[in-house]
CSV table of C-alpha atoms in Angstrom, one decimal:
chain,number,residue,atom,x,y,z
A,21,MET,CA,0.0,0.0,0.0
A,22,THR,CA,1.4,3.4,-0.9
A,23,ASP,CA,1.9,6.1,1.6
A,24,ASN,CA,-0.8,8.8,1.4
A,25,LYS,CA,1.7,11.5,2.5
A,26,ARG,CA,3.0,13.7,-0.3
A,27,SER,CA,6.7,13.0,-0.9
A,28,VAL,CA,9.3,15.7,-1.4
A,29,SER,CA,12.4,15.1,-3.5
A,30,PRO,CA,15.8,16.1,-2.0
A,31,LYS,CA,16.2,18.8,-4.7
A,32,GLN,CA,12.8,20.3,-3.7
A,33,SER,CA,13.8,20.2,0.0
A,34,ASN,CA,17.1,21.9,-0.7
A,35,ASP,CA,15.6,24.6,-2.8
A,36,ARG,CA,13.1,25.4,-0.1
A,37,SER,CA,15.7,25.5,2.7
A,38,ASN,CA,18.2,27.6,0.7
A,39,SER,CA,15.8,30.1,-0.9
A,40,PRO,CA,16.1,33.6,0.7
A,41,LYS,CA,13.1,35.0,2.5
A,42,ARG,CA,12.4,38.5,1.4
A,43,LYS,CA,10.9,41.0,3.8
A,44,GLY,CA,7.2,41.0,3.6
A,45,GLN,CA,7.1,37.9,1.4
A,46,ARG,CA,4.2,35.6,2.2
A,47,PRO,CA,5.2,31.9,2.6
A,48,LYS,CA,4.1,29.6,-0.2
A,49,LYS,CA,1.0,27.5,0.7
A,50,SER,CA,1.4,23.8,0.4
A,51,GLY,CA,0.1,20.6,1.9
A,52,ASN,CA,-3.6,19.8,1.6
A,53,ARG,CA,-4.5,22.8,-0.5
A,54,SER,CA,-1.8,22.0,-3.0
A,55,ARG,CA,-2.9,18.4,-3.1
A,56,HIS,CA,-6.5,19.6,-3.5
A,57,HIS,CA,-5.7,21.5,-6.7
A,58,GLN,CA,-3.8,18.5,-8.1
A,59,LEU,CA,-6.7,16.1,-7.4
A,60,TYR,CA,-9.3,18.5,-8.8
A,61,PRO,CA,-7.7,20.2,-11.8
A,62,ARG,CA,-9.4,23.2,-13.3
A,63,LEU,CA,-10.8,22.4,-16.7
A,64,GLN,CA,-11.7,24.5,-19.7
A,65,PRO,CA,-15.4,24.1,-20.6
A,66,PHE,CA,-16.4,22.9,-24.0
A,67,GLN,CA,-16.3,25.8,-26.5
A,68,ASP,CA,-20.0,25.1,-27.4
A,69,GLU,CA,-20.9,24.1,-23.8
A,70,GLU,CA,-24.6,25.0,-24.0
A,71,LYS,CA,-25.1,23.1,-27.3
A,72,GLN,CA,-23.2,20.1,-26.0
A,73,SER,CA,-25.3,20.0,-22.8
A,74,GLU,CA,-28.5,20.2,-24.8
A,75,TYR,CA,-27.4,17.3,-26.9
A,76,LEU,CA,-26.5,15.3,-23.8
A,77,ASP,CA,-30.0,15.9,-22.4
A,78,ASP,CA,-31.5,14.8,-25.7
A,79,VAL,CA,-29.4,11.6,-25.7
A,80,LEU,CA,-30.5,10.8,-22.2
A,81,ARG,CA,-34.2,11.3,-23.1
A,82,GLU,CA,-33.8,9.0,-26.1
A,83,LEU,CA,-32.3,6.3,-23.8
A,84,GLY,CA,-35.4,6.5,-21.6
A,85,MET,CA,-33.5,7.9,-18.6
A,86,TYR,CA,-36.2,10.3,-17.5
A,87,GLU,CA,-39.4,9.2,-15.9
A,88,SER,CA,-42.8,10.4,-17.3
A,89,GLN,CA,-45.0,12.9,-15.5
A,90,GLU,CA,-47.5,10.1,-15.0
A,91,GLY,CA,-44.8,7.9,-13.4
A,92,LEU,CA,-43.8,10.8,-11.1
A,93,GLU,CA,-47.4,11.3,-10.0
A,94,ARG,CA,-47.8,7.6,-9.4
A,95,ARG,CA,-44.8,7.6,-7.1
A,96,GLN,CA,-46.0,10.7,-5.2
A,97,LYS,CA,-49.4,9.1,-4.7
A,98,ALA,CA,-47.7,5.9,-3.3
A,99,PHE,CA,-45.5,8.1,-1.0
A,100,ASP,CA,-48.5,10.0,0.4
A,101,ASP,CA,-50.5,6.8,1.0
A,102,ILE,CA,-47.6,5.0,2.6
A,103,GLU,CA,-47.1,7.9,5.0
A,104,ASP,CA,-50.8,7.9,5.9
A,105,LEU,CA,-50.7,4.1,6.5
A,106,LEU,CA,-47.6,4.6,8.8
A,107,ASN,CA,-49.3,7.2,10.8
A,108,ARG,CA,-52.4,5.1,11.3
A,109,TRP,CA,-50.1,2.3,12.5
A,110,SER,CA,-48.4,4.8,14.9
A,111,ILE,CA,-51.8,5.9,16.3
A,112,SER,CA,-52.8,2.3,16.8
A,113,LEU,CA,-49.7,1.7,19.0
A,114,SER,CA,-50.4,4.7,21.3
A,115,ARG,CA,-54.1,4.1,21.4
A,116,PRO,CA,-55.1,0.4,20.8
A,117,ILE,CA,-57.9,1.0,18.3
A,118,PRO,CA,-58.5,-1.8,15.7
A,119,PHE,CA,-58.3,-1.2,12.0
A,120,ASP,CA,-61.6,-1.7,10.2
A,121,SER,CA,-62.3,-4.2,7.4
A,122,THR,CA,-60.6,-2.0,4.8
A,123,ASN,CA,-57.4,-1.9,6.9
A,124,GLN,CA,-58.1,1.7,8.0
A,125,LEU,CA,-58.5,3.3,11.4
A,126,PRO,CA,-61.8,5.0,12.0
A,127,LYS,CA,-61.6,8.7,10.9
A,128,SER,CA,-62.7,9.9,14.3
A,129,ALA,CA,-59.7,8.0,15.9
A,130,VAL,CA,-57.3,9.5,13.3
A,131,SER,CA,-58.4,13.1,13.7
A,132,HIS,CA,-58.6,12.8,17.5
A,133,SER,CA,-55.2,11.2,17.9
A,134,SER,CA,-53.3,13.2,15.3
A,135,GLU,CA,-53.9,16.4,17.1
A,136,LYS,CA,-52.0,15.2,20.2
A,137,GLN,CA,-49.4,12.8,18.7
A,138,ALA,CA,-46.2,13.3,16.9
A,139,ARG,CA,-46.4,12.3,13.3
A,140,ILE,CA,-44.2,9.8,11.5
A,141,ALA,CA,-42.1,11.7,8.9
A,142,LEU,CA,-41.6,9.7,5.8
A,143,ILE,CA,-38.4,10.7,4.0
A,144,SER,CA,-37.2,9.5,0.6
A,145,PHE,CA,-33.6,8.9,-0.3
A,146,GLY,CA,-31.6,7.1,-3.0
A,147,SER,CA,-32.2,7.8,-6.7
A,148,TYR,CA,-35.8,8.9,-6.1
A,149,ARG,CA,-34.8,11.6,-3.7
A,150,LEU,CA,-32.1,12.8,-6.0
A,151,GLY,CA,-34.4,12.9,-9.0
A,152,VAL,CA,-32.4,10.4,-11.0
A,153,GLN,CA,-34.6,7.3,-10.8
A,154,LYS,CA,-35.3,5.3,-13.9
A,155,PRO,CA,-38.9,4.4,-14.6
A,156,GLU,CA,-38.4,0.8,-13.3
A,157,ALA,CA,-36.5,1.9,-10.1
A,158,ASP,CA,-37.6,1.2,-6.6
A,159,MET,CA,-38.2,3.8,-3.9
A,160,ASP,CA,-36.0,4.0,-0.8
A,161,LEU,CA,-38.0,5.4,2.1
A,162,LEU,CA,-37.2,6.1,5.8
A,163,ALA,CA,-39.9,6.2,8.4
A,164,LEU,CA,-38.7,8.6,11.1
A,165,CYS,CA,-40.8,7.4,14.1
A,166,PRO,CA,-41.7,8.9,17.4
A,167,SER,CA,-40.4,7.3,20.6
A,168,HIS,CA,-43.4,5.0,21.1
A,169,CYS,CA,-42.8,3.2,17.8
A,170,SER,CA,-40.2,0.5,18.4
A,171,ARG,CA,-38.2,-1.4,15.8
A,172,ALA,CA,-39.7,-4.6,17.2
A,173,GLU,CA,-43.2,-3.3,16.4
A,174,PHE,CA,-42.1,-2.1,13.0
A,175,PHE,CA,-41.2,-5.7,12.1
A,176,ALA,CA,-44.2,-7.2,13.8
A,177,SER,CA,-47.5,-5.3,13.9
A,178,LEU,CA,-46.6,-3.1,10.8
A,179,VAL,CA,-45.6,-6.1,8.7
A,180,GLU,CA,-49.0,-7.7,9.5
A,181,ILE,CA,-50.8,-4.5,8.4
A,182,LEU,CA,-48.8,-4.5,5.2
A,183,LYS,CA,-49.7,-8.1,4.5
A,184,ASP,CA,-53.4,-7.4,5.0
A,185,ASN,CA,-53.5,-4.5,2.6
A,186,SER,CA,-54.9,-5.3,-0.8
A,187,ARG,CA,-52.6,-2.7,-2.5
A,188,ILE,CA,-49.5,-4.3,-1.1
A,189,GLU,CA,-47.8,-7.5,-2.2
A,190,GLU,CA,-44.5,-9.4,-1.8
A,191,VAL,CA,-43.8,-8.3,1.8
A,192,HIS,CA,-40.4,-9.4,2.9
A,193,PRO,CA,-39.2,-8.1,6.3
A,194,ILE,CA,-35.4,-8.5,6.8
A,195,ALA,CA,-35.0,-7.5,10.5
A,196,ALA,CA,-31.5,-9.1,10.8
A,197,ALA,CA,-30.0,-7.2,7.8
A,198,TYR,CA,-27.0,-4.8,8.4
A,199,THR,CA,-29.5,-2.1,7.7
A,200,PRO,CA,-33.0,-3.6,8.7
A,201,VAL,CA,-35.5,-3.2,6.0
A,202,ILE,CA,-39.0,-4.2,4.9
A,203,LYS,CA,-39.3,-4.8,1.1
A,204,PHE,CA,-42.7,-4.8,-0.6
A,205,LYS,CA,-44.5,-3.6,-3.6
A,206,PHE,CA,-47.1,-0.9,-3.3
A,207,ASP,CA,-49.4,-0.5,-6.4
A,208,GLY,CA,-46.6,-2.3,-8.3
A,209,ILE,CA,-43.8,0.0,-7.2
A,210,ALA,CA,-41.0,-1.7,-5.4
A,211,ILE,CA,-40.4,-0.2,-1.9
A,212,ASP,CA,-37.5,-0.5,0.5
A,213,LEU,CA,-38.7,0.9,3.9
A,214,LEU,CA,-36.3,1.6,6.8
A,215,CYS,CA,-37.1,2.9,10.2
A,216,ALA,CA,-35.4,5.0,12.9
A,217,ARG,CA,-36.9,6.0,16.2
A,218,LEU,CA,-36.2,9.4,17.7
A,219,SER,CA,-35.7,9.8,21.4
A,220,ASN,CA,-37.2,13.3,21.4
A,221,ASP,CA,-40.6,13.8,19.7
A,222,GLU,CA,-40.5,17.6,19.7
A,223,LYS,CA,-39.6,18.1,16.0
A,224,LEU,CA,-42.1,15.4,14.9
A,225,HIS,CA,-44.8,17.2,16.9
A,226,HIS,CA,-44.3,20.2,14.7
A,227,HIS,CA,-43.9,18.2,11.5
A,228,LYS,CA,-46.8,18.5,9.1
A,229,LYS,CA,-47.8,16.3,6.2
A,230,GLY,CA,-46.3,17.5,2.9
A,231,GLU,CA,-43.4,19.2,4.6
A,232,THR,CA,-39.8,18.0,4.1
A,233,TYR,CA,-38.3,16.8,7.3
A,234,VAL,CA,-34.7,18.1,7.5
A,235,ILE,CA,-32.5,15.6,9.5
A,236,GLU,CA,-30.1,17.2,11.9
A,237,ASP,CA,-27.2,16.0,14.1
A,238,SER,CA,-29.5,16.1,17.1
A,239,ASP,CA,-31.7,13.4,15.6
A,240,LEU,CA,-28.8,10.9,16.1
A,241,LYS,CA,-29.1,11.1,19.9
A,242,ASP,CA,-29.7,7.7,21.6
A,243,LEU,CA,-29.8,5.8,18.3
A,244,ASP,CA,-28.2,2.4,18.1
A,245,GLU,CA,-25.8,1.6,15.2
A,246,ALA,CA,-28.6,0.1,13.1
A,247,GLY,CA,-30.7,3.2,13.6
A,248,VAL,CA,-27.8,5.5,12.7
A,249,ARG,CA,-27.2,3.5,9.5
A,250,SER,CA,-30.9,3.7,8.6
A,251,LEU,CA,-30.9,7.5,9.3
A,252,ASN,CA,-27.7,8.2,7.4
A,253,GLY,CA,-28.9,7.0,4.0
A,254,ALA,CA,-31.5,9.8,4.1
A,255,ARG,CA,-29.0,12.3,5.6
A,256,VAL,CA,-26.6,11.7,2.8
A,257,ALA,CA,-29.3,12.2,0.2
A,258,GLN,CA,-30.4,15.4,1.7
A,259,ILE,CA,-26.8,16.8,1.7
A,260,LEU,CA,-26.2,15.6,-1.9
A,261,SER,CA,-29.4,17.3,-3.1
A,262,THR,CA,-28.4,20.6,-1.7
A,263,CYS,CA,-24.6,20.8,-2.1
A,264,ALA,CA,-24.5,21.1,-5.8
A,265,PRO,CA,-24.8,24.7,-6.9
A,266,ASP,CA,-27.0,23.8,-9.9
A,267,ALA,CA,-29.3,20.9,-9.0
A,268,GLU,CA,-30.5,20.3,-12.6
A,269,ALA,CA,-26.9,20.1,-13.9
A,270,PHE,CA,-26.1,17.7,-11.1
A,271,ARG,CA,-29.0,15.4,-12.0
A,272,THR,CA,-28.2,15.4,-15.7
A,273,THR,CA,-24.5,14.7,-15.1
A,274,LEU,CA,-25.3,11.9,-12.6
A,275,LEU,CA,-27.8,10.3,-15.0
A,276,ALA,CA,-25.1,10.3,-17.7
A,277,VAL,CA,-22.5,8.8,-15.4
A,278,LYS,CA,-24.9,6.1,-14.2
A,279,GLU,CA,-25.7,5.1,-17.8
A,280,TRP,CA,-22.0,5.1,-18.7
A,281,ALA,CA,-21.4,2.8,-15.7
A,282,CYS,CA,-24.3,0.4,-16.7
A,283,VAL,CA,-23.1,0.3,-20.3
A,284,HIS,CA,-19.6,-0.7,-19.3
A,285,GLY,CA,-20.6,-3.1,-16.5
A,286,LEU,CA,-19.4,-0.9,-13.6
A,287,TYR,CA,-22.7,-0.5,-11.8
A,288,SER,CA,-22.9,-3.1,-9.0
A,289,ASN,CA,-22.0,-3.0,-5.4
A,290,VAL,CA,-22.6,-6.7,-5.2
A,291,LEU,CA,-19.9,-7.5,-7.8
A,292,GLY,CA,-17.4,-5.1,-6.2
A,293,PHE,CA,-17.9,-2.1,-8.4
A,294,LEU,CA,-19.7,1.1,-7.5
A,295,GLY,CA,-23.4,1.8,-6.9
A,296,GLY,CA,-25.7,4.8,-7.0
A,297,ILE,CA,-24.5,6.5,-3.8
A,298,ASN,CA,-20.9,6.1,-4.8
A,299,TYR,CA,-21.4,7.8,-8.2
A,300,ALA,CA,-23.6,10.5,-6.6
A,301,ILE,CA,-20.8,11.5,-4.2
A,302,LEU,CA,-18.2,11.5,-7.0
A,303,VAL,CA,-20.5,13.7,-9.2
A,304,ALA,CA,-21.4,16.0,-6.3
A,305,CYS,CA,-17.7,16.6,-5.6
A,306,VAL,CA,-17.1,17.6,-9.3
A,307,CYS,CA,-20.2,19.9,-9.3
A,308,LYS,CA,-19.1,21.6,-6.1
A,309,ARG,CA,-15.7,22.4,-7.6
A,310,ASN,CA,-17.0,23.5,-11.0
A,311,ARG,CA,-19.8,25.7,-9.8
A,312,ASN,CA,-20.9,27.4,-13.0
A,313,ALA,CA,-20.3,24.5,-15.4
A,314,LYS,CA,-23.0,23.0,-17.6
A,315,PRO,CA,-23.7,19.2,-17.7
A,316,ALA,CA,-21.4,18.6,-20.7
A,317,THR,CA,-18.4,20.2,-19.0
A,318,LEU,CA,-19.3,18.5,-15.7
A,319,LEU,CA,-19.3,15.1,-17.4
A,320,LYS,CA,-15.9,16.0,-18.9
A,321,ALA,CA,-14.6,17.0,-15.4
A,322,PHE,CA,-15.9,13.8,-13.9
A,323,PHE,CA,-13.8,11.6,-16.3
A,324,ARG,CA,-10.7,13.7,-16.3
A,325,THR,CA,-10.7,14.1,-12.5
A,326,TYR,CA,-11.2,10.5,-11.6
A,327,SER,CA,-9.0,9.1,-14.4
A,328,GLN,CA,-6.1,10.9,-12.7
A,329,TRP,CA,-7.2,10.2,-9.1
A,330,THR,CA,-4.4,8.9,-6.8
A,331,TRP,CA,-6.2,6.1,-5.0
A,332,PRO,CA,-6.4,5.3,-2.2
A,333,VAL,CA,-6.6,9.1,-1.4
A,334,PRO,CA,-10.2,9.3,-0.2
A,335,VAL,CA,-12.8,11.3,-2.0
A,336,THR,CA,-14.5,13.6,0.5
A,337,LEU,CA,-17.5,15.9,-0.2
A,338,THR,CA,-17.3,17.6,3.2
A,339,HIS,CA,-14.9,17.9,6.1
A,340,VAL,CA,-14.6,14.6,8.0
A,341,SER,CA,-15.5,15.0,11.7
A,342,TYR,CA,-13.9,12.5,14.0
A,343,SER,CA,-15.9,13.7,17.0
A,344,PRO,CA,-19.6,13.1,17.4
A,345,PRO,CA,-22.1,15.9,17.6
A,346,GLU,CA,-23.0,17.0,21.1
A,347,GLY,CA,-25.0,14.3,22.9
A,348,VAL,CA,-24.4,11.7,20.3
A,349,THR,CA,-22.8,8.3,21.1
A,350,PRO,CA,-19.3,8.1,19.6
A,351,LEU,CA,-19.2,5.8,16.6
A,352,PRO,CA,-16.4,4.4,14.4
A,353,VAL,CA,-15.3,6.9,11.7
A,354,TRP,CA,-13.3,5.9,8.7
A,355,ASP,CA,-9.7,6.7,9.4
A,356,ALA,CA,-6.9,5.0,7.4
A,357,LYS,CA,-4.2,6.4,9.8
A,358,LYS,CA,-5.6,4.7,12.8
A,359,ASN,CA,-7.6,1.7,11.5
A,360,PRO,CA,-5.7,-1.1,9.8
A,361,ARG,CA,-8.8,-2.3,8.1
A,362,ASP,CA,-9.5,1.1,6.6
A,363,ARG,CA,-6.0,1.2,5.3
A,364,MET,CA,-6.8,-1.9,3.2
A,365,HIS,CA,-9.6,-0.1,1.3
A,366,LEU,CA,-8.6,0.6,-2.3
A,367,MET,CA,-11.2,3.2,-3.4
A,368,PRO,CA,-12.4,5.2,-0.4
A,369,ILE,CA,-15.4,7.4,-1.2
A,370,LEU,CA,-16.5,8.8,2.1
A,371,THR,CA,-20.1,9.6,3.1
A,372,PRO,CA,-20.6,13.3,4.1
A,373,THR,CA,-22.2,12.7,7.5
A,374,TYR,CA,-21.2,11.6,10.9
A,375,PRO,CA,-20.0,8.9,11.3
A,376,SER,CA,-18.2,9.2,7.9
A,377,MET,CA,-17.8,5.7,6.3
A,378,ASN,CA,-16.3,4.4,3.1
A,379,SER,CA,-19.3,3.8,0.8
A,380,ALA,CA,-17.1,1.8,-1.6
A,381,TYR,CA,-15.4,-0.5,0.9
A,382,ASN,CA,-16.1,-3.6,-1.2
A,383,VAL,CA,-14.2,-2.5,-4.3
A,384,GLY,CA,-11.5,-5.1,-5.1
A,385,LEU,CA,-8.3,-4.7,-7.1
A,386,PRO,CA,-9.6,-6.2,-10.4
A,387,GLN,CA,-12.7,-4.0,-10.2
A,388,LEU,CA,-10.6,-0.9,-9.5
A,389,ARG,CA,-8.3,-1.7,-12.5
A,390,ARG,CA,-11.4,-2.1,-14.7
A,391,ILE,CA,-12.9,1.2,-13.5
A,392,ASN,CA,-9.7,3.0,-14.2
A,393,SER,CA,-9.4,1.4,-17.6
A,394,GLU,CA,-12.9,2.6,-18.6
A,395,LEU,CA,-12.3,6.1,-17.2
A,396,GLN,CA,-9.2,6.3,-19.4
A,397,ASN,CA,-11.2,5.1,-22.4
A,398,ALA,CA,-13.8,7.8,-21.7
A,399,VAL,CA,-11.1,10.4,-21.6
A,400,ARG,CA,-9.9,9.3,-25.1
A,401,ILE,CA,-13.4,9.7,-26.4
A,402,LEU,CA,-13.6,13.2,-24.9
A,403,ASP,CA,-10.3,14.1,-26.6
A,404,ALA,CA,-11.9,13.0,-29.9
A,405,ILE,CA,-15.0,15.0,-29.2
A,406,GLU,CA,-13.0,18.2,-28.6
A,407,LYS,CA,-11.4,17.6,-32.0
A,408,GLY,CA,-14.8,17.3,-33.6
A,409,GLU,CA,-14.3,13.6,-34.4
A,410,LYS,CA,-17.0,12.2,-32.1
A,411,ASN,CA,-20.0,13.3,-29.9
A,412,LEU,CA,-21.0,12.8,-26.3
A,413,GLU,CA,-23.3,9.9,-27.2
A,414,GLY,CA,-20.1,7.9,-27.8
A,415,VAL,CA,-19.3,8.2,-24.1
A,416,ILE,CA,-22.5,6.9,-22.6
A,417,SER,CA,-24.2,4.8,-25.2
A,418,GLY,CA,-23.6,1.2,-26.2
A,419,LYS,CA,-24.7,-2.3,-25.5
A,420,ARG,CA,-25.1,-2.8,-21.8
A,421,ILE,CA,-22.9,-5.3,-19.9
A,422,LEU,CA,-24.5,-6.9,-16.8
A,423,SER,CA,-27.8,-5.3,-17.8
A,424,THR,CA,-29.7,-7.4,-15.2
A,425,THR,CA,-27.5,-6.1,-12.4
A,426,CYS,CA,-28.0,-2.5,-13.6
A,427,LEU,CA,-31.7,-3.1,-13.7
A,428,LEU,CA,-31.7,-4.3,-10.1
A,429,SER,CA,-29.1,-1.8,-8.8
A,430,THR,CA,-31.1,1.3,-9.7
A,431,ASN,CA,-30.3,3.4,-6.6
């Protein structure tokens, strides 16, 4: 494993020590800032950036990467109805009132209880939250529950309610998973539902239906590790959706990168490549450092940046905090200097929330070589585009490899 510290040649060392210091001369800045500029080189935009970006958008539409308005409305309806179902379940736990024959609580019970009780906040994350879901993609949802809703009840009484609902099928609770989840289909839409229980209901008391619940550090208080993992998926998505200066440019670029990855067989966490969250963090870093760039230039920056990246230098979207927020239980944070296991990671892409973890911990050496090879190929195509010999479609289009994996790994 190579040393992450920047090496200095003897000549460079001697030049530094022997150079005279003039009065008032500011010392040269080095270290992290110098490395930062090397890892994120400033790029010249395409000469016809606007036209190239419009062409890229047209290519993505022809490839069916954008969901129809009807599909979006269908997802929103499912989201609203699942949130209502969860809150009826929450009410039934605090006040034992039976569901009626249509699997609903009586309206009188709902209206009476909802005035006094903290609501469950349903939060989307993954590709749906970022607006880059394909028409066949599932929906990742987090039920942020008040203190009286336990994980045990989530995987017991709620599962029974889901199984009895005529609009829901294929219910598969996986309570023992690394991140506990209930998988099911709601009106034909695949759902992955997680839960986290807050110790303080104050924010949920003020939460109203239709509002976006913003997750804060204080929400981590008193959560166990499974609860933190469940919560952090949504936290990462919220940060990613707000850190890019141009949200639309971020979405277009991420869609193009995901399609490139699918075409070249690089989209699969299960097989040791990268998944949706990994690519989203990589694209967000590029967007953050090329604030005014259009999608075509951002795509160019993505390939040129990561084809030159010095792995295992970690990709970080935000400053990594090694200390927990006030009142939060200390948890392991990715740290290659202190943790021998972390030093073994080949392609660290760190999550931007506490506790920061390597989202690409399972990337192996053959997979890393393959990713690097395809990044280099994309750079060669970009060189041909700038010479007018090819177009952007040549970067992302082609016959898909591992299309089944891409179809299943849509987040």
